[in-house]
Structure formats: C-alpha cells, structure tokens
PDB file of C-alpha atoms in Angstrom:
ATOM      1  CA  MET A   1      22.844  17.218   1.043  1.00  0.00           C
ATOM      2  CA  ALA A   2      21.230  17.529   4.499  1.00  0.00           C
ATOM      3  CA  ALA A   3      22.619  15.701   7.564  1.00  0.00           C
ATOM      4  CA  ALA A   4      21.151  12.184   8.088  1.00  0.00           C
ATOM      5  CA  PRO A   5      19.437  11.335  11.276  1.00  0.00           C
ATOM      6  CA  ASP A   6      21.753  10.000  14.049  1.00  0.00           C
ATOM      7  CA  GLY A   7      22.594   6.435  13.730  1.00  0.00           C
ATOM      8  CA  TYR A   8      22.187   6.127  10.003  1.00  0.00           C
ATOM      9  CA  TYR A   9      24.869   5.475   7.500  1.00  0.00           C
ATOM     10  CA  VAL A  10      25.639   8.165   4.863  1.00  0.00           C
ATOM     11  CA  SER A  11      27.362   6.859   1.808  1.00  0.00           C
ATOM     12  CA  THR A  12      30.012   9.061   0.200  1.00  0.00           C
ATOM     13  CA  ASN A  13      30.853   6.660  -2.617  1.00  0.00           C
ATOM     14  CA  ARG A  14      28.219   5.572  -5.131  1.00  0.00           C
ATOM     15  CA  THR A  15      30.089   2.329  -5.696  1.00  0.00           C
ATOM     16  CA  THR A  16      29.772   1.292  -1.996  1.00  0.00           C
ATOM     17  CA  MET A  17      28.500  -2.298  -1.838  1.00  0.00           C
ATOM     18  CA  THR A  18      27.928  -2.554  -5.591  1.00  0.00           C
ATOM     19  CA  LEU A  19      30.340  -5.390  -6.213  1.00  0.00           C
ATOM     20  CA  GLU A  20      27.787  -7.797  -4.794  1.00  0.00           C
ATOM     21  CA  THR A  21      25.994  -9.869  -7.412  1.00  0.00           C
ATOM     22  CA  GLU A  22      22.473  -8.775  -8.128  1.00  0.00           C
ATOM     23  CA  LEU A  23      21.203 -12.367  -8.425  1.00  0.00           C
ATOM     24  CA  GLN A  24      20.761 -13.328  -4.840  1.00  0.00           C
ATOM     25  CA  ARG A  25      19.965 -16.905  -3.869  1.00  0.00           C
ATOM     26  CA  THR A  26      19.657 -15.872  -0.163  1.00  0.00           C
ATOM     27  CA  PRO A  27      18.502 -12.584   1.346  1.00  0.00           C
ATOM     28  CA  ARG A  28      20.932  -9.746   1.442  1.00  0.00           C
ATOM     29  CA  ILE A  29      19.115  -8.034   4.448  1.00  0.00           C
ATOM     30  CA  GLN A  30      19.793  -9.660   7.860  1.00  0.00           C
ATOM     31  CA  PRO A  31      17.938 -10.871   9.779  1.00  0.00           C
ATOM     32  CA  ALA A  32      16.167 -12.334   6.797  1.00  0.00           C
ATOM     33  CA  HIS A  33      12.466 -11.551   6.428  1.00  0.00           C
ATOM     34  CA  PRO A  34      10.416 -14.708   6.802  1.00  0.00           C
ATOM     35  CA  ARG A  35       8.629 -14.129   3.512  1.00  0.00           C
ATOM     36  CA  TRP A  36      11.632 -12.847   1.566  1.00  0.00           C
ATOM     37  CA  GLU A  37      11.282 -13.398  -2.101  1.00  0.00           C
ATOM     38  CA  GLN A  38      13.876 -11.302  -4.026  1.00  0.00           C
ATOM     39  CA  ASP A  39      16.437  -8.560  -3.508  1.00  0.00           C
ATOM     40  CA  LEU A  40      16.206  -5.568  -5.747  1.00  0.00           C
ATOM     41  CA  ALA A  41      19.088  -3.704  -7.250  1.00  0.00           C
ATOM     42  CA  LEU A  42      21.460  -2.042  -4.808  1.00  0.00           C
ATOM     43  CA  ARG A  43      20.591   1.571  -4.083  1.00  0.00           C
ATOM     44  CA  ASP A  44      23.785   2.953  -5.621  1.00  0.00           C
ATOM     45  CA  ALA A  45      24.109   0.389  -8.612  1.00  0.00           C
ATOM     46  CA  PRO A  46      24.296   1.853 -12.040  1.00  0.00           C
ATOM     47  CA  PRO A  47      20.856   2.300 -13.760  1.00  0.00           C
ATOM     48  CA  SER A  48      19.590  -0.758 -15.427  1.00  0.00           C
ATOM     49  CA  GLY A  49      16.227  -1.912 -16.648  1.00  0.00           C
ATOM     50  CA  LYS A  50      12.993   0.006 -17.237  1.00  0.00           C
ATOM     51  CA  ALA A  51      11.936   2.772 -14.833  1.00  0.00           C
ATOM     52  CA  ASP A  52       8.235   3.296 -14.435  1.00  0.00           C
ATOM     53  CA  SER A  53       6.181   4.578 -11.494  1.00  0.00           C
ATOM     54  CA  TRP A  54       3.027   2.689 -12.587  1.00  0.00           C
ATOM     55  CA  ASP A  55       0.944   5.823 -12.193  1.00  0.00           C
ATOM     56  CA  GLU A  56       1.790   6.051  -8.441  1.00  0.00           C
ATOM     57  CA  LEU A  57       3.381   9.563  -8.418  1.00  0.00           C
ATOM     58  CA  ASN A  58       1.544  12.484  -6.878  1.00  0.00           C
ATOM     59  CA  HIS A  59       4.347  14.927  -7.615  1.00  0.00           C
ATOM     60  CA  LEU A  60       7.663  15.091  -9.373  1.00  0.00           C
ATOM     61  CA  ASP A  61      10.217  17.940  -9.695  1.00  0.00           C
ATOM     62  CA  GLU A  62      13.950  18.693  -9.087  1.00  0.00           C
ATOM     63  CA  THR A  63      13.439  18.802  -5.348  1.00  0.00           C
ATOM     64  CA  TYR A  64      11.174  15.890  -4.374  1.00  0.00           C
ATOM     65  CA  LEU A  65       9.080  13.082  -5.609  1.00  0.00           C
ATOM     66  CA  GLU A  66       5.917  12.061  -3.887  1.00  0.00           C
ATOM     67  CA  PHE A  67       5.017   8.314  -4.251  1.00  0.00           C
ATOM     68  CA  SER A  68       1.474   7.406  -3.517  1.00  0.00           C
ATOM     69  CA  MET A  69       0.242   4.693  -1.279  1.00  0.00           C
ATOM     70  CA  ALA A  70      -3.426   5.048  -2.123  1.00  0.00           C
ATOM     71  CA  THR A  71      -3.535   1.585  -3.579  1.00  0.00           C
ATOM     72  CA  ASP A  72      -1.699  -0.163  -0.728  1.00  0.00           C
ATOM     73  CA  ILE A  73      -4.907  -1.168   0.946  1.00  0.00           C
ATOM     74  CA  PRO A  74      -7.959  -1.837  -1.264  1.00  0.00           C
ATOM     75  CA  ARG A  75     -10.809   0.378  -0.151  1.00  0.00           C
ATOM     76  CA  GLY A  76     -14.282  -0.929  -0.151  1.00  0.00           C
ATOM     77  CA  PRO A  77     -14.130  -4.623   0.788  1.00  0.00           C
ATOM     78  CA  LEU A  78     -13.587  -3.651   4.586  1.00  0.00           C
ATOM     79  CA  PHE A  79     -16.555  -1.404   4.411  1.00  0.00           C
ATOM     80  CA  TRP A  80     -18.869  -4.292   3.329  1.00  0.00           C
ATOM     81  CA  CYS A  81     -17.208  -6.467   6.024  1.00  0.00           C
ATOM     82  CA  GLY A  82     -18.265  -3.871   8.512  1.00  0.00           C
ATOM     83  CA  ILE A  83     -21.809  -3.776   7.164  1.00  0.00           C
ATOM     84  CA  ILE A  84     -22.197  -7.596   7.315  1.00  0.00           C
ATOM     85  CA  CYS A  85     -20.804  -7.571  10.880  1.00  0.00           C
ATOM     86  CA  LEU A  86     -23.312  -4.762  11.844  1.00  0.00           C
ATOM     87  CA  ALA A  87     -26.154  -6.753  10.336  1.00  0.00           C
ATOM     88  CA  THR A  88     -25.135  -9.894  12.050  1.00  0.00           C
ATOM     89  CA  GLY A  89     -24.969  -8.061  15.411  1.00  0.00           C
ATOM     90  CA  LEU A  90     -28.551  -6.613  14.958  1.00  0.00           C
ATOM     91  CA  PHE A  91     -30.000 -10.019  14.090  1.00  0.00           C
ATOM     92  CA  PRO A  92     -30.201 -11.194  17.630  1.00  0.00           C
ATOM     93  CA  GLY A  93     -32.001  -7.995  18.563  1.00  0.00           C
ATOM     94  CA  TYR A  94     -34.497  -8.690  15.735  1.00  0.00           C
ATOM     95  CA  LEU A  95     -35.123 -12.210  17.230  1.00  0.00           C
ATOM     96  CA  MET A  96     -35.717 -10.812  20.600  1.00  0.00           C
ATOM     97  CA  SER A  97     -38.130  -8.247  19.284  1.00  0.00           C
ATOM     98  CA  ILE A  98     -40.390 -10.695  17.449  1.00  0.00           C
ATOM     99  CA  THR A  99     -40.395 -13.375  20.185  1.00  0.00           C
ATOM    100  CA  TRP A 100     -40.926 -11.136  23.272  1.00  0.00           C
ATOM    101  CA  PRO A 101     -44.698 -10.722  22.780  1.00  0.00           C
ATOM    102  CA  ALA A 102     -45.135 -14.544  23.079  1.00  0.00           C
ATOM    103  CA  ARG A 103     -42.617 -15.584  25.685  1.00  0.00           C
ATOM    104  CA  GLY A 104     -41.834 -12.405  27.548  1.00  0.00           C
ATOM    105  CA  PHE A 105     -38.263 -11.467  28.786  1.00  0.00           C
ATOM    106  CA  ASP A 106     -35.958 -14.471  29.447  1.00  0.00           C
ATOM    107  CA  ILE A 107     -32.776 -13.228  31.174  1.00  0.00           C
ATOM    108  CA  TRP A 108     -30.756 -16.265  30.137  1.00  0.00           C
ATOM    109  CA  ALA A 109     -31.892 -16.611  26.514  1.00  0.00           C
ATOM    110  CA  ASP A 110     -31.864 -12.794  25.949  1.00  0.00           C
ATOM    111  CA  GLY A 111     -28.488 -12.513  27.650  1.00  0.00           C
ATOM    112  CA  VAL A 112     -26.938 -15.067  25.409  1.00  0.00           C
ATOM    113  CA  LEU A 113     -28.269 -13.236  22.375  1.00  0.00           C
ATOM    114  CA  ILE A 114     -27.014  -9.846  23.655  1.00  0.00           C
ATOM    115  CA  ALA A 115     -23.636 -11.281  24.458  1.00  0.00           C
ATOM    116  CA  ALA A 116     -23.373 -12.753  20.944  1.00  0.00           C
ATOM    117  CA  SER A 117     -24.138  -9.383  19.358  1.00  0.00           C
ATOM    118  CA  LEU A 118     -21.465  -7.451  21.246  1.00  0.00           C
ATOM    119  CA  PRO A 119     -18.351  -9.064  19.387  1.00  0.00           C
ATOM    120  CA  MET A 120     -20.058  -8.406  16.083  1.00  0.00           C
ATOM    121  CA  PHE A 121     -20.667  -4.803  16.970  1.00  0.00           C
ATOM    122  CA  CYS A 122     -16.921  -4.517  17.883  1.00  0.00           C
ATOM    123  CA  LEU A 123     -15.934  -5.983  14.581  1.00  0.00           C
ATOM    124  CA  ALA A 124     -18.316  -3.771  12.602  1.00  0.00           C
ATOM    125  CA  LEU A 125     -16.860  -0.684  14.331  1.00  0.00           C
ATOM    126  CA  PHE A 126     -13.295  -1.814  13.637  1.00  0.00           C
ATOM    127  CA  PHE A 127     -13.930  -2.460   9.850  1.00  0.00           C
ATOM    128  CA  LEU A 128     -15.837   0.724   9.324  1.00  0.00           C
ATOM    129  CA  ARG A 129     -13.534   2.885  11.273  1.00  0.00           C
ATOM    130  CA  LEU A 130     -10.488   1.455   9.450  1.00  0.00           C
ATOM    131  CA  ASP A 131     -11.984   1.930   5.938  1.00  0.00           C
ATOM    132  CA  LEU A 132     -13.687   5.310   6.543  1.00  0.00           C
ATOM    133  CA  ARG A 133     -11.120   6.979   8.766  1.00  0.00           C
ATOM    134  CA  LEU A 134      -7.893   5.757   7.159  1.00  0.00           C
ATOM    135  CA  PRO A 135      -6.717   8.676   4.937  1.00  0.00           C
ATOM    136  CA  LYS A 136      -7.146   8.312   1.206  1.00  0.00           C
ATOM    137  CA  ASP A 137      -3.356   8.240   0.841  1.00  0.00           C
ATOM    138  CA  ARG A 138      -0.224   7.972   2.993  1.00  0.00           C
ATOM    139  CA  PRO A 139       2.330   9.293   0.614  1.00  0.00           C
ATOM    140  CA  VAL A 140       6.106   8.929   0.827  1.00  0.00           C
ATOM    141  CA  ARG A 141       8.238  11.923  -0.208  1.00  0.00           C
ATOM    142  CA  PHE A 142      11.798  11.298  -1.704  1.00  0.00           C
ATOM    143  CA  ASN A 143      13.528  14.616  -1.238  1.00  0.00           C
ATOM    144  CA  ARG A 144      16.778  14.271  -3.406  1.00  0.00           C
ATOM    145  CA  ARG A 145      18.139  17.738  -2.310  1.00  0.00           C
ATOM    146  CA  GLN A 146      18.045  16.712   1.322  1.00  0.00           C
ATOM    147  CA  GLY A 147      18.804  13.028   0.786  1.00  0.00           C
ATOM    148  CA  LEU A 148      15.898  12.235   3.060  1.00  0.00           C
ATOM    149  CA  VAL A 149      12.780  10.128   2.717  1.00  0.00           C
ATOM    150  CA  TYR A 150       9.616  11.185   4.511  1.00  0.00           C
ATOM    151  CA  ALA A 151       7.073   8.309   5.087  1.00  0.00           C
ATOM    152  CA  ASN A 152       3.606   9.335   6.074  1.00  0.00           C
ATOM    153  CA  ARG A 153       2.024   6.733   8.342  1.00  0.00           C
ATOM    154  CA  TYR A 154      -1.417   6.120   9.884  1.00  0.00           C
ATOM    155  CA  LEU A 155      -1.201   4.123  13.100  1.00  0.00           C
ATOM    156  CA  TRP A 156      -4.191   1.914  13.967  1.00  0.00           C
ATOM    157  CA  ASN A 157      -4.541  -1.024  16.269  1.00  0.00           C
ATOM    158  CA  HIS A 158      -6.971  -3.925  16.775  1.00  0.00           C
ATOM    159  CA  ASN A 159      -8.868  -2.030  19.464  1.00  0.00           C
ATOM    160  CA  PRO A 160     -11.749  -0.201  17.696  1.00  0.00           C
ATOM    161  CA  PHE A 161     -12.143   2.013  20.808  1.00  0.00           C
ATOM    162  CA  GLY A 162      -8.462   2.859  20.969  1.00  0.00           C
ATOM    163  CA  ARG A 163      -6.654   5.908  19.864  1.00  0.00           C
ATOM    164  CA  TRP A 164      -5.681   5.948  16.187  1.00  0.00           C
ATOM    165  CA  GLY A 165      -3.748   8.734  14.362  1.00  0.00           C
ATOM    166  CA  GLY A 166      -0.993   9.717  11.896  1.00  0.00           C
ATOM    167  CA  ASP A 167       2.643  10.492  12.194  1.00  0.00           C
ATOM    168  CA  ALA A 168       5.682  10.395   9.979  1.00  0.00           C
ATOM    169  CA  LYS A 169       9.173   8.790   9.920  1.00  0.00           C
ATOM    170  CA  VAL A 170      12.303  10.173   8.332  1.00  0.00           C
ATOM    171  CA  PHE A 171      15.066   7.978   6.805  1.00  0.00           C
ATOM    172  CA  ALA A 172      18.289   8.842   5.206  1.00  0.00           C
ATOM    173  CA  TRP A 173      18.299   7.669   1.538  1.00  0.00           C
ATOM    174  CA  SER A 174      21.754   6.365   2.031  1.00  0.00           C
ATOM    175  CA  THR A 175      20.676   3.797   4.424  1.00  0.00           C
ATOM    176  CA  LEU A 176      17.964   2.313   2.268  1.00  0.00           C
ATOM    177  CA  GLN A 177      17.994  -0.977   0.357  1.00  0.00           C
ATOM    178  CA  ALA A 178      14.869  -2.605  -1.290  1.00  0.00           C
ATOM    179  CA  GLU A 179      13.520  -6.127  -1.419  1.00  0.00           C
ATOM    180  CA  ILE A 180      10.281  -7.931  -2.302  1.00  0.00           C
ATOM    181  CA  THR A 181       8.440 -10.151   0.022  1.00  0.00           C
ATOM    182  CA  GLN A 182       5.559 -12.611  -0.428  1.00  0.00           C
ATOM    183  CA  GLN A 183       2.141 -11.571   0.766  1.00  0.00           C
ATOM    184  CA  ILE A 184       0.048 -14.586   0.028  1.00  0.00           C
ATOM    185  CA  ASP A 185       1.590 -18.051  -0.127  1.00  0.00           C
ATOM    186  CA  SER A 186       0.360 -21.188  -1.838  1.00  0.00           C
ATOM    187  CA  GLY A 187      -2.526 -22.918  -0.193  1.00  0.00           C
ATOM    188  CA  GLY A 188      -4.285 -26.187  -0.974  1.00  0.00           C
ATOM    189  CA  GLU A 189      -4.193 -27.057  -4.613  1.00  0.00           C
ATOM    190  CA  VAL A 190      -4.203 -23.380  -5.813  1.00  0.00           C
ATOM    191  CA  ALA A 191      -1.085 -21.176  -5.710  1.00  0.00           C
ATOM    192  CA  THR A 192      -1.947 -17.483  -5.359  1.00  0.00           C
ATOM    193  CA  TRP A 193       1.202 -15.415  -5.351  1.00  0.00           C
ATOM    194  CA  ARG A 194       1.141 -11.807  -4.371  1.00  0.00           C
ATOM    195  CA  TYR A 195       4.091  -9.570  -3.468  1.00  0.00           C
ATOM    196  CA  ALA A 196       5.093  -6.487  -1.499  1.00  0.00           C
ATOM    197  CA  PHE A 197       7.697  -3.818  -2.165  1.00  0.00           C
ATOM    198  CA  GLU A 198       9.612  -2.968   1.006  1.00  0.00           C
ATOM    199  CA  LEU A 199      12.345  -0.412   1.750  1.00  0.00           C
ATOM    200  CA  VAL A 200      14.749  -1.362   4.518  1.00  0.00           C
ATOM    201  CA  ALA A 201      17.053   1.018   6.597  1.00  0.00           C
ATOM    202  CA  CYS A 202      20.366  -0.594   7.367  1.00  0.00           C
ATOM    203  CA  ALA A 203      22.972  -0.016   9.991  1.00  0.00           C
ATOM    204  CA  PRO A 204      26.214   1.808   9.106  1.00  0.00           C
ATOM    205  CA  GLY A 205      28.238  -0.038   6.537  1.00  0.00           C
ATOM    206  CA  SER A 206      26.222  -3.253   6.624  1.00  0.00           C
ATOM    207  CA  PHE A 207      22.996  -4.885   5.463  1.00  0.00           C
ATOM    208  CA  GLU A 208      21.683  -5.276   9.088  1.00  0.00           C
ATOM    209  CA  GLU A 209      18.083  -4.128   9.285  1.00  0.00           C
ATOM    210  CA  VAL A 210      17.309  -1.286  11.571  1.00  0.00           C
ATOM    211  CA  ASP A 211      13.781  -0.405  10.251  1.00  0.00           C
ATOM    212  CA  ARG A 212      11.571  -1.034   7.422  1.00  0.00           C
ATOM    213  CA  PHE A 213       8.431   0.226   5.686  1.00  0.00           C
ATOM    214  CA  ARG A 214       6.221  -1.131   2.952  1.00  0.00           C
ATOM    215  CA  LEU A 215       5.847   0.928  -0.162  1.00  0.00           C
ATOM    216  CA  GLN A 216       3.389  -1.175  -2.255  1.00  0.00           C
ATOM    217  CA  GLN A 217       1.733  -4.618  -2.050  1.00  0.00           C
ATOM    218  CA  GLY A 218      -0.683  -6.765  -3.923  1.00  0.00           C
ATOM    219  CA  ALA A 219       1.083  -7.265  -7.309  1.00  0.00           C
ATOM    220  CA  GLN A 220       0.951 -10.729  -8.784  1.00  0.00           C
ATOM    221  CA  THR A 221       4.406 -10.359 -10.388  1.00  0.00           C
ATOM    222  CA  THR A 222       7.555  -8.759  -9.370  1.00  0.00           C
ATOM    223  CA  GLY A 223       8.116  -6.659 -12.498  1.00  0.00           C
ATOM    224  CA  GLN A 224       6.076  -3.682 -11.340  1.00  0.00           C
ATOM    225  CA  TYR A 225       8.235  -3.322  -8.196  1.00  0.00           C
ATOM    226  CA  GLU A 226      11.530  -3.654 -10.142  1.00  0.00           C
ATOM    227  CA  GLU A 227      10.449  -0.912 -12.395  1.00  0.00           C
ATOM    228  CA  GLN A 228       9.255   1.341  -9.528  1.00  0.00           C
ATOM    229  CA  TRP A 229      12.477   0.831  -7.536  1.00  0.00           C
ATOM    230  CA  GLU A 230      14.486   1.647 -10.633  1.00  0.00           C
ATOM    231  CA  LEU A 231      12.609   4.885 -11.120  1.00  0.00           C
ATOM    232  CA  LEU A 232      13.258   5.752  -7.401  1.00  0.00           C
ATOM    233  CA  ARG A 233      16.898   4.945  -7.688  1.00  0.00           C
ATOM    234  CA  ARG A 234      17.546   7.013 -10.800  1.00  0.00           C
ATOM    235  CA  TYR A 235      15.662   9.988  -9.414  1.00  0.00           C
ATOM    236  CA  MET A 236      17.522  10.069  -6.036  1.00  0.00           C
ATOM    237  CA  ASN A 237      20.908   9.322  -7.577  1.00  0.00           C
ATOM    238  CA  ASP A 238      20.668  11.378 -10.870  1.00  0.00           C
ATOM    239  CA  GLY A 239      17.603  13.574 -10.625  1.00  0.00           C
ATOM    240  CA  LEU A 240      15.367  14.224 -13.595  1.00  0.00           C
ATOM    241  CA  GLU A 241      17.990  13.737 -16.188  1.00  0.00           C
ATOM    242  CA  GLY A 242      17.437  10.621 -18.297  1.00  0.00           C
ATOM    243  CA  LEU A 243      14.234   9.906 -16.407  1.00  0.00           C
ATOM    244  CA  PRO A 244      11.420   8.658 -18.723  1.00  0.00           C
ATOM    245  CA  ALA A 245       8.250  10.910 -18.844  1.00  0.00           C
ATOM    246  CA  GLN A 246       5.820   9.859 -15.996  1.00  0.00           C
ATOM    247  CA  GLN A 247       2.059  10.185 -15.756  1.00  0.00           C
ATOM    248  CA  LEU A 248       1.041  11.768 -12.462  1.00  0.00           C
ATOM    249  CA  ARG A 249      -1.737  10.024 -10.516  1.00  0.00           C
ATOM    250  CA  ASP A 250      -5.237  11.458 -10.665  1.00  0.00           C
ATOM    251  CA  ARG A 251      -5.721  12.510  -6.967  1.00  0.00           C
ATOM    252  CA  THR A 252      -9.531  13.036  -7.541  1.00  0.00           C
ATOM    253  CA  PRO A 253     -10.346   9.795  -9.256  1.00  0.00           C
ATOM    254  CA  ARG A 254     -13.637   9.762 -11.432  1.00  0.00           C
ATOM    255  CA  PHE A 255     -16.667   7.795 -10.372  1.00  0.00           C
ATOM    256  CA  ILE A 256     -16.131   5.083 -12.986  1.00  0.00           C
ATOM    257  CA  ASP A 257     -12.424   4.687 -11.892  1.00  0.00           C
ATOM    258  CA  CYS A 258     -13.572   4.124  -8.243  1.00  0.00           C
ATOM    259  CA  LEU A 259     -16.305   1.680  -9.339  1.00  0.00           C
ATOM    260  CA  LEU A 260     -13.856  -0.347 -11.415  1.00  0.00           C
ATOM    261  CA  PHE A 261     -10.822   0.035  -9.237  1.00  0.00           C
ATOM    262  CA  ALA A 262     -10.388  -3.907  -9.145  1.00  0.00           C
ATOM    263  CA  MET A 263     -10.808  -4.175 -12.955  1.00  0.00           C
ATOM    264  CA  PRO A 264      -9.385  -0.877 -14.249  1.00  0.00           C
ATOM    265  CA  TRP A 265      -8.935  -2.211 -17.792  1.00  0.00           C
ATOM    266  CA  PHE A 266     -12.741  -1.952 -18.262  1.00  0.00           C
ATOM    267  CA  ALA A 267     -12.724   1.737 -17.462  1.00  0.00           C
ATOM    268  CA  PRO A 268     -13.235   4.090 -20.570  1.00  0.00           C
ATOM    269  CA  THR A 269     -10.899   6.514 -19.012  1.00  0.00           C
ATOM    270  CA  PRO A 270      -7.201   7.429 -19.344  1.00  0.00           C
ATOM    271  CA  THR A 271      -6.576   5.245 -16.243  1.00  0.00           C
ATOM    272  CA  GLY A 272      -8.379   2.308 -17.908  1.00  0.00           C
ATOM    273  CA  ARG A 273      -6.322   2.896 -21.165  1.00  0.00           C
ATOM    274  CA  ARG A 274      -2.956   2.721 -19.340  1.00  0.00           C
ATOM    275  CA  ALA A 275      -4.080  -0.447 -17.504  1.00  0.00           C
ATOM    276  CA  ARG A 276      -5.007  -2.058 -20.742  1.00  0.00           C
ATOM    277  CA  GLU A 277      -1.605  -1.131 -22.265  1.00  0.00           C
ATOM    278  CA  ARG A 278       0.173  -2.773 -19.270  1.00  0.00           C
ATOM    279  CA  MET A 279      -1.755  -5.969 -19.627  1.00  0.00           C
ATOM    280  CA  ARG A 280      -0.767  -6.872 -23.208  1.00  0.00           C
ATOM    281  CA  GLY A 281       0.625 -10.204 -24.123  1.00  0.00           C
ATOM    282  CA  PHE A 282      -0.506 -13.633 -23.280  1.00  0.00           C
ATOM    283  CA  PHE A 283       0.079 -13.316 -19.504  1.00  0.00           C
ATOM    284  CA  GLY A 284      -1.580  -9.993 -19.325  1.00  0.00           C
ATOM    285  CA  THR A 285      -4.619 -11.205 -21.201  1.00  0.00           C
ATOM    286  CA  LEU A 286      -4.894 -14.264 -19.157  1.00  0.00           C
ATOM    287  CA  MET A 287      -4.875 -12.227 -15.924  1.00  0.00           C
ATOM    288  CA  MET A 288      -7.594  -9.845 -17.305  1.00  0.00           C
ATOM    289  CA  VAL A 289      -9.731 -12.889 -18.101  1.00  0.00           C
ATOM    290  CA  LEU A 290      -9.104 -14.578 -14.651  1.00  0.00           C
ATOM    291  CA  MET A 291      -9.603 -11.518 -12.802  1.00  0.00           C
ATOM    292  CA  SER A 292     -12.827 -10.672 -14.537  1.00  0.00           C
ATOM    293  CA  LEU A 293     -14.579 -14.007 -13.700  1.00  0.00           C
ATOM    294  CA  PRO A 294     -15.952 -12.672 -10.287  1.00  0.00           C
ATOM    295  CA  PHE A 295     -17.209  -9.570 -11.871  1.00  0.00           C
ATOM    296  CA  PRO A 296     -20.294  -9.126  -9.712  1.00  0.00           C
ATOM    297  CA  LEU A 297     -18.024  -9.395  -6.548  1.00  0.00           C
ATOM    298  CA  TRP A 298     -15.583  -6.759  -7.818  1.00  0.00           C
ATOM    299  CA  LEU A 299     -18.478  -4.565  -8.794  1.00  0.00           C
ATOM    300  CA  LEU A 300     -19.826  -4.802  -5.215  1.00  0.00           C
ATOM    301  CA  PHE A 301     -16.354  -3.965  -3.857  1.00  0.00           C
ATOM    302  CA  GLY A 302     -16.386  -1.090  -6.353  1.00  0.00           C
ATOM    303  CA  VAL A 303     -19.604   0.392  -4.885  1.00  0.00           C
ATOM    304  CA  GLY A 304     -17.856   0.241  -1.453  1.00  0.00           C
ATOM    305  CA  ASN A 305     -14.868   2.006  -2.935  1.00  0.00           C
ATOM    306  CA  VAL A 306     -16.981   4.826  -4.219  1.00  0.00           C
ATOM    307  CA  ILE A 307     -18.545   5.300  -0.813  1.00  0.00           C
ATOM    308  CA  VAL A 308     -15.200   5.120   1.047  1.00  0.00           C
ATOM    309  CA  MET A 309     -13.282   7.437  -1.279  1.00  0.00           C
ATOM    310  CA  ARG A 310     -16.119  10.083  -0.817  1.00  0.00           C
ATOM    311  CA  LEU A 311     -16.081   9.791   2.954  1.00  0.00           C
ATOM    312  CA  ALA A 312     -12.424   9.138   3.913  1.00  0.00           C
ATOM    313  CA  PRO A 313     -10.268  12.027   4.936  1.00  0.00           C
ATOM    314  CA  ASP A 314      -7.451  13.422   2.803  1.00  0.00           C
ATOM    315  CA  ALA A 315      -3.875  12.722   3.739  1.00  0.00           C
ATOM    316  CA  THR A 316      -2.271  14.980   6.442  1.00  0.00           C
ATOM    317  CA  TRP A 317       1.213  15.379   7.665  1.00  0.00           C
ATOM    318  CA  PRO A 318       2.350  16.239  11.262  1.00  0.00           C
ATOM    319  CA  ALA A 319       2.847  19.904  12.071  1.00  0.00           C
ATOM    320  CA  GLY A 320       6.018  21.195  10.284  1.00  0.00           C
ATOM    321  CA  VAL A 321       6.839  17.890   8.354  1.00  0.00           C
ATOM    322  CA  ASP A 322       4.775  18.857   5.256  1.00  0.00           C
ATOM    323  CA  GLU A 323       6.885  22.047   4.820  1.00  0.00           C
ATOM    324  CA  ALA A 324      10.199  20.364   5.759  1.00  0.00           C
ATOM    325  CA  SER A 325       9.764  17.517   3.220  1.00  0.00           C
ATOM    326  CA  LYS A 326       9.296  20.018   0.382  1.00  0.00           C
ATOM    327  CA  ARG A 327      12.288  22.214   1.142  1.00  0.00           C
ATOM    328  CA  PRO A 328      15.321  22.020  -1.236  1.00  0.00           C
ATOM    329  CA  GLY A 329      17.809  21.863   1.652  1.00  0.00           C
TER     330      GLY A 329
END
C-alpha cells in the first residue's frame, strides 16, 4: 500500500475503532457538523447491508473505482436563472429605447435604470458561467492498491469575474469516515428533507475532523447513501471479491435521459428502467407521483439540462494526477 500523505493516520488493524456502536445518537465526528443527521458504518467495520453504487460508477477494476459526481449539482435550472437575470437586466435598456424619442436623455432617470441593470448582468454572468463552465463531472477515484482517494474539484467563487478552475485533493483511505448531513430543513408547514453524503478525513487515532468533501447530495432518503458507502467500504477493504455486479454510468447520456433527468422513471431507456425498479413499493410510487406533479417545470429544467450537457466541458485532472490516480502502486 502506498504511503499516506503526511499528517494522516494509517490504520494497520481492520478492527480499529470498530467496537463503537453503529447506532449513534450524537455525531461521531468532532467538531459536530451543524446539520449532522446520521453516522454511517465505520470504515473498517465488517460488511453489512446492501452494496449498490446507484449507477454512479464511471470505472471499476482491481486497481481503482471511479465514483461520479455528475448528479451532485442539477444542471439546467441555473442556466434558466441566468437567462431570466439577463432578460431582467436588458429590460431597463428597452424602456430607455422606447421613451427616448419623447423625453430625450435624462441623466438621473437613465442613470437609475442603468444602475439597476448592472447587478442583474452580474448575476446572469455568474449563473451562466457556473452552469456552462462547470465540468460535466468531478469524479472521485478510490485506488485500493495505493490506499488513496483522489478527489477532483472545481473551485468557483461568488465573483463572476474572478478566476475559477480545477484542482485535486488526495486523502488516505485509512483516515476517512462517512456521515450523512441534512441539506434542506423543515420550513413553514411543509417538511422537505434532503440529505448529503460526506467523507471526513480524521486526525491520527481519533474522530477529530481535519478535512471533508461531499460525495453526493439531494437524496430524499438516507438508504441510497448507506448502500453507496457499503459498496465503497467493501471495495477498498476486500476488492472485487463478493461485490455485487454493478452497472457503469452512461458517460454520454441520451437526449431523452438529459431531458427527463428530474423524472428518470419516465424515460424509455435503460436508465429509466433502473429508476423505475428502485422506486417500487408504496413510498417509491408516492414519490414518483409527487415529483411528477410539476411536470412542466421539470421539463423546462430538462431543456436547460440538454443545453448545458452539450456545452459544458468534460472533466479534467491536474497534470500528472490523472496518471498517478490510475497506477496500481
């Protein structure tokens, strides 16, 4: 196994920290995340429960597993936010153009209209740049031969004119634990719960957080993340042996899959079929019905998704990292 980065704890005993009960009432990781919901199984705990990637794998072999983050941020809604902001910013200019012949140029009135347009143009640039320049995927590679995890990142900020770009972070698998956090809390009379799946790097021999990164977000139940974490644990601890067969993600999604990304169960494709299989039972049927009610809105977002997934760049790795993350040792 490759050496871990300085400052990280390398476990030499799989039973390390496995005596702790899995049913946590308080957060295991300290300091506690303000939106902590649930601790997942300890990294080195014996296999338990179902292991499933939920079609989020780009690659799987004896050396490394590549976990996709393409669904981490829904693509399309931000595109329409940018279009709306752009149209709003152009509206004052339209008003000036149709009133100038009658009133002439008024420095105060026209100055106010121009000043009101500038923030909308900045917002439009931010939303469009984020949705159209964010790579289609920011994958995370779990190299079991090296015992390292390579997280591809895209760094952006709230300044639409600032410098944005990608990099990568490397974690020792032996430092990582997992937890689920809440993404949307209850509000008003309606409770809308969504969750995120996060991996946390801990200090040597403790549960003290050093760093963390989000692997998935947006699920309305925690079951999906429990199964994904179980798959990652089994792969990194035991390899492909005993791992259930997995369906690799389609990295060039069809038009209909992009259009129906928010309602995949309607798609007459393999992706749609697998979505329908996972939505069985009373709760799954109820979720399909409720999620299908705003069908026109989801369809509009789907059109945006088609545009964005055709124009956004492919995932890239910093120089040397792509090759290093695929090496067996």
